mmCIF file of C-alpha atoms in Angstrom:
data_model
loop_
_atom_site.group_PDB
_atom_site.id
_atom_site.type_symbol
_atom_site.label_atom_id
_atom_site.label_comp_id
_atom_site.label_asym_id
_atom_site.label_seq_id
_atom_site.Cartn_x
_atom_site.Cartn_y
_atom_site.Cartn_z
ATOM 1 C CA MET O 1 0.000 0.000 0.000
ATOM 2 C CA ASN O 2 2.828 2.452 0.787
ATOM 3 C CA ASN O 3 4.009 2.410 -2.825
ATOM 4 C CA ILE O 4 0.840 4.247 -3.910
ATOM 5 C CA SER O 5 1.602 7.105 -6.300
ATOM 6 C CA LEU O 6 0.376 10.437 -4.921
ATOM 7 C CA SER O 7 1.695 12.469 -7.856
ATOM 8 C CA PRO O 8 4.126 11.920 -10.748
ATOM 9 C CA HIS O 9 7.230 12.018 -8.507
ATOM 10 C CA PHE O 10 6.031 11.295 -4.964
ATOM 11 C CA THR O 11 4.700 8.117 -3.357
ATOM 12 C CA LEU O 12 2.889 7.466 -0.118
ATOM 13 C CA ASP O 13 6.048 5.802 1.188
ATOM 14 C CA LYS O 14 7.992 9.062 0.754
ATOM 15 C CA LEU O 15 5.330 11.065 2.610
ATOM 16 C CA THR O 16 4.988 8.626 5.517
ATOM 17 C CA HIS O 17 8.569 7.413 6.016
ATOM 18 C CA SER O 18 10.038 8.123 9.445
ATOM 19 C CA ASP O 19 13.183 6.655 10.950
ATOM 20 C CA LYS O 20 11.785 7.570 14.389
ATOM 21 C CA ALA O 21 8.545 5.633 13.723
ATOM 22 C CA ILE O 22 10.554 2.604 12.619
ATOM 23 C CA ALA O 23 12.827 2.803 15.675
ATOM 24 C CA LEU O 24 9.842 3.056 18.018
ATOM 25 C CA GLY O 25 7.688 0.495 16.191
ATOM 26 C CA ILE O 26 4.997 3.073 15.372
ATOM 27 C CA ASP O 27 2.665 2.277 12.470
ATOM 28 C CA ASN O 28 2.520 5.531 10.503
ATOM 29 C CA THR O 29 0.063 4.292 7.869
ATOM 30 C CA PRO O 30 -2.585 6.955 7.224
ATOM 31 C CA PRO O 31 -6.315 6.410 6.716
ATOM 32 C CA ALA O 32 -7.824 6.971 3.243
ATOM 33 C CA GLU O 33 -8.960 10.567 3.875
ATOM 34 C CA ILE O 34 -5.391 11.509 4.839
ATOM 35 C CA ILE O 35 -4.053 9.980 1.616
ATOM 36 C CA GLU O 36 -6.334 12.269 -0.387
ATOM 37 C CA ARG O 37 -4.953 15.305 1.469
ATOM 38 C CA LEU O 38 -1.384 14.137 0.853
ATOM 39 C CA LYS O 39 -2.161 14.091 -2.868
ATOM 40 C CA ILE O 40 -3.034 17.793 -2.628
ATOM 41 C CA VAL O 41 0.261 18.497 -0.822
ATOM 42 C CA CYS O 42 2.187 16.650 -3.524
ATOM 43 C CA CYS O 43 0.379 18.124 -6.516
ATOM 44 C CA ARG O 44 0.137 21.724 -5.321
ATOM 45 C CA ILE O 45 3.350 22.126 -3.291
ATOM 46 C CA LEU O 46 5.986 19.457 -3.977
ATOM 47 C CA GLU O 47 5.506 18.975 -7.720
ATOM 48 C CA PRO O 48 5.610 22.714 -8.554
ATOM 49 C CA VAL O 49 8.795 23.066 -6.464
ATOM 50 C CA ARG O 50 10.364 20.052 -8.206
ATOM 51 C CA ASP O 51 9.363 21.420 -11.615
ATOM 52 C CA HIS O 52 10.725 24.892 -10.875
ATOM 53 C CA TYR O 53 14.116 23.740 -9.573
ATOM 54 C CA ASN O 54 14.291 20.628 -11.787
ATOM 55 C CA VAL O 55 15.806 18.699 -8.872
ATOM 56 C CA ALA O 56 14.632 15.423 -7.368
ATOM 57 C CA PHE O 57 14.216 15.429 -3.585
ATOM 58 C CA ASN O 58 12.456 13.535 -0.828
ATOM 59 C CA PRO O 59 10.472 15.203 1.956
ATOM 60 C CA ASN O 60 12.000 15.220 5.447
ATOM 61 C CA SER O 61 8.605 14.732 7.060
ATOM 62 C CA GLY O 62 5.078 14.428 5.716
ATOM 63 C CA TYR O 63 2.239 12.610 7.441
ATOM 64 C CA ARG O 64 2.660 11.915 11.148
ATOM 65 C CA CYS O 65 0.201 9.840 13.113
ATOM 66 C CA SER O 66 -0.561 11.164 16.595
ATOM 67 C CA ALA O 67 1.886 8.788 18.304
ATOM 68 C CA LEU O 68 4.722 9.774 15.961
ATOM 69 C CA ASN O 69 3.932 13.478 16.303
ATOM 70 C CA THR O 70 4.093 13.122 20.091
ATOM 71 C CA ALA O 71 7.390 11.206 19.871
ATOM 72 C CA LEU O 72 8.815 14.063 17.764
ATOM 73 C CA ASN O 73 7.516 16.706 20.205
ATOM 74 C CA GLY O 74 5.380 18.155 17.406
ATOM 75 C CA SER O 75 2.667 20.719 17.954
ATOM 76 C CA LYS O 76 -0.574 19.257 19.289
ATOM 77 C CA THR O 77 -2.331 20.973 16.356
ATOM 78 C CA SER O 78 0.256 20.011 13.718
ATOM 79 C CA GLN O 79 -1.104 19.890 10.187
ATOM 80 C CA HIS O 80 1.250 16.945 9.615
ATOM 81 C CA MET O 81 -1.290 14.810 11.532
ATOM 82 C CA GLN O 82 -4.006 15.837 9.066
ATOM 83 C CA GLY O 83 -1.908 15.059 5.980
ATOM 84 C CA GLN O 84 -1.826 18.752 5.091
ATOM 85 C CA ALA O 85 1.853 19.601 5.714
ATOM 86 C CA VAL O 86 5.337 18.673 4.594
ATOM 87 C CA ASP O 87 8.853 19.617 5.709
ATOM 88 C CA PHE O 88 11.467 19.547 2.976
ATOM 89 C CA GLU O 89 14.624 20.922 1.423
ATOM 90 C CA VAL O 90 15.833 20.989 -2.181
ATOM 91 C CA PRO O 91 19.472 19.992 -2.740
ATOM 92 C CA GLY O 92 21.581 22.929 -3.933
ATOM 93 C CA VAL O 93 18.916 25.520 -3.044
ATOM 94 C CA SER O 94 19.115 27.788 -0.013
ATOM 95 C CA ASN O 95 16.166 27.117 2.284
ATOM 96 C CA TYR O 96 15.590 30.877 2.454
ATOM 97 C CA ASP O 97 15.434 31.087 -1.354
ATOM 98 C CA LEU O 98 13.120 28.054 -1.443
ATOM 99 C CA ALA O 99 10.729 29.639 1.062
ATOM 100 C CA LEU O 100 10.880 32.943 -0.820
ATOM 101 C CA TRP O 101 9.982 31.251 -4.119
ATOM 102 C CA ILE O 102 7.067 29.394 -2.530
ATOM 103 C CA SER O 103 5.825 32.601 -0.866
ATOM 104 C CA THR O 104 5.563 34.408 -4.193
ATOM 105 C CA ASN O 105 4.498 31.569 -6.508
ATOM 106 C CA LEU O 106 2.253 29.081 -4.707
ATOM 107 C CA VAL O 107 -0.960 29.024 -2.723
ATOM 108 C CA TYR O 108 -0.366 27.667 0.780
ATOM 109 C CA ASP O 109 -2.012 27.666 4.164
ATOM 110 C CA GLN O 110 1.151 28.093 6.205
ATOM 111 C CA LEU O 111 4.765 28.534 5.114
ATOM 112 C CA ILE O 112 7.485 28.446 7.766
ATOM 113 C CA LEU O 113 11.211 28.894 7.317
ATOM 114 C CA GLU O 114 12.453 26.907 10.301
ATOM 115 C CA ASN O 115 15.858 27.137 11.988
ATOM 116 C CA TYR O 116 17.559 28.848 9.063
ATOM 117 C CA THR O 117 20.925 30.543 9.711
ATOM 118 C CA GLN O 118 22.079 33.241 7.294
ATOM 119 C CA GLY O 119 25.287 32.210 5.558
ATOM 120 C CA ILE O 120 24.482 28.497 5.910
ATOM 121 C CA PRO O 121 22.180 27.874 2.894
ATOM 122 C CA ASN O 122 21.187 24.316 3.813
ATOM 123 C CA SER O 123 20.488 25.080 7.479
ATOM 124 C CA GLY O 124 16.997 24.422 8.757
ATOM 125 C CA TRP O 125 14.126 23.408 6.503
ATOM 126 C CA VAL O 126 10.908 24.655 4.930
ATOM 127 C CA HIS O 127 7.520 23.662 6.331
ATOM 128 C CA CYS O 128 4.582 24.158 3.988
ATOM 129 C CA SER O 129 0.926 23.235 4.391
ATOM 130 C CA ILE O 130 -2.122 23.468 2.186
ATOM 131 C CA ILE O 131 -5.795 22.782 2.766
ATOM 132 C CA ALA O 132 -8.653 22.036 0.403
ATOM 133 C CA GLY O 133 -10.563 25.172 1.490
ATOM 134 C CA LYS O 134 -9.494 28.808 1.891
ATOM 135 C CA ASN O 135 -5.785 28.961 2.652
ATOM 136 C CA ARG O 136 -4.458 31.550 5.139
ATOM 137 C CA MET O 137 -1.256 32.402 3.208
ATOM 138 C CA GLU O 138 0.484 32.729 6.589
ATOM 139 C CA CYS O 139 4.244 33.160 6.217
ATOM 140 C CA LEU O 140 6.533 32.829 9.251
ATOM 141 C CA THR O 141 10.143 32.403 10.303
ATOM 142 C CA ILE O 142 10.888 30.359 13.421
ATOM 143 C CA ASN O 143 14.406 30.249 14.773
ATOM 144 C CA LYS O 144 15.414 28.996 18.237
ATOM 145 C CA GLY O 145 11.760 29.046 19.280
ATOM 146 C CA VAL O 146 11.251 32.705 18.274
ATOM 147 C CA LYS O 147 8.394 33.195 15.790
ATOM 148 C CA GLN O 148 8.338 36.180 13.415
ATOM 149 C CA ASN O 149 5.854 37.116 10.709
ATOM 150 C CA GLY O 150 7.333 37.003 7.200
ATOM 151 C CA LEU O 151 10.627 35.556 5.999
ATOM 152 C CA HIS O 152 13.795 36.607 7.794
ATOM 153 C CA ARG O 153 17.395 35.639 7.128
#
């Protein structure tokens, strides 16, 4: 089941894989309604990013069941648990530049540049979520627990 294609370049396995879940014996298999949301994430966030940069990449974190989210100390309201969010990086692209491109070219619910350090292009990661309804277009930077509106280096 995990080899289900969600979009041309992303499979369910890529959006549910977690070394932490494997280590802890957590079953991170999502229910059907979550799979449909993951397809939206892939088609409207990941595929456009892959097309723009013409670089293959795998998400760092996609769907997280409640037990996995707790084990990772994730937010109790994390959109990862709803199949609406993905954390990722694109090889050879600064995470700041990646977040900036997404902020000006895609529709998203929440975009967060997390733990980025200026001068270290591959530091941190980009979190992006999307929902089927009206998206908030909320753009944030979080570094060392400090949250700021907008993108900051």
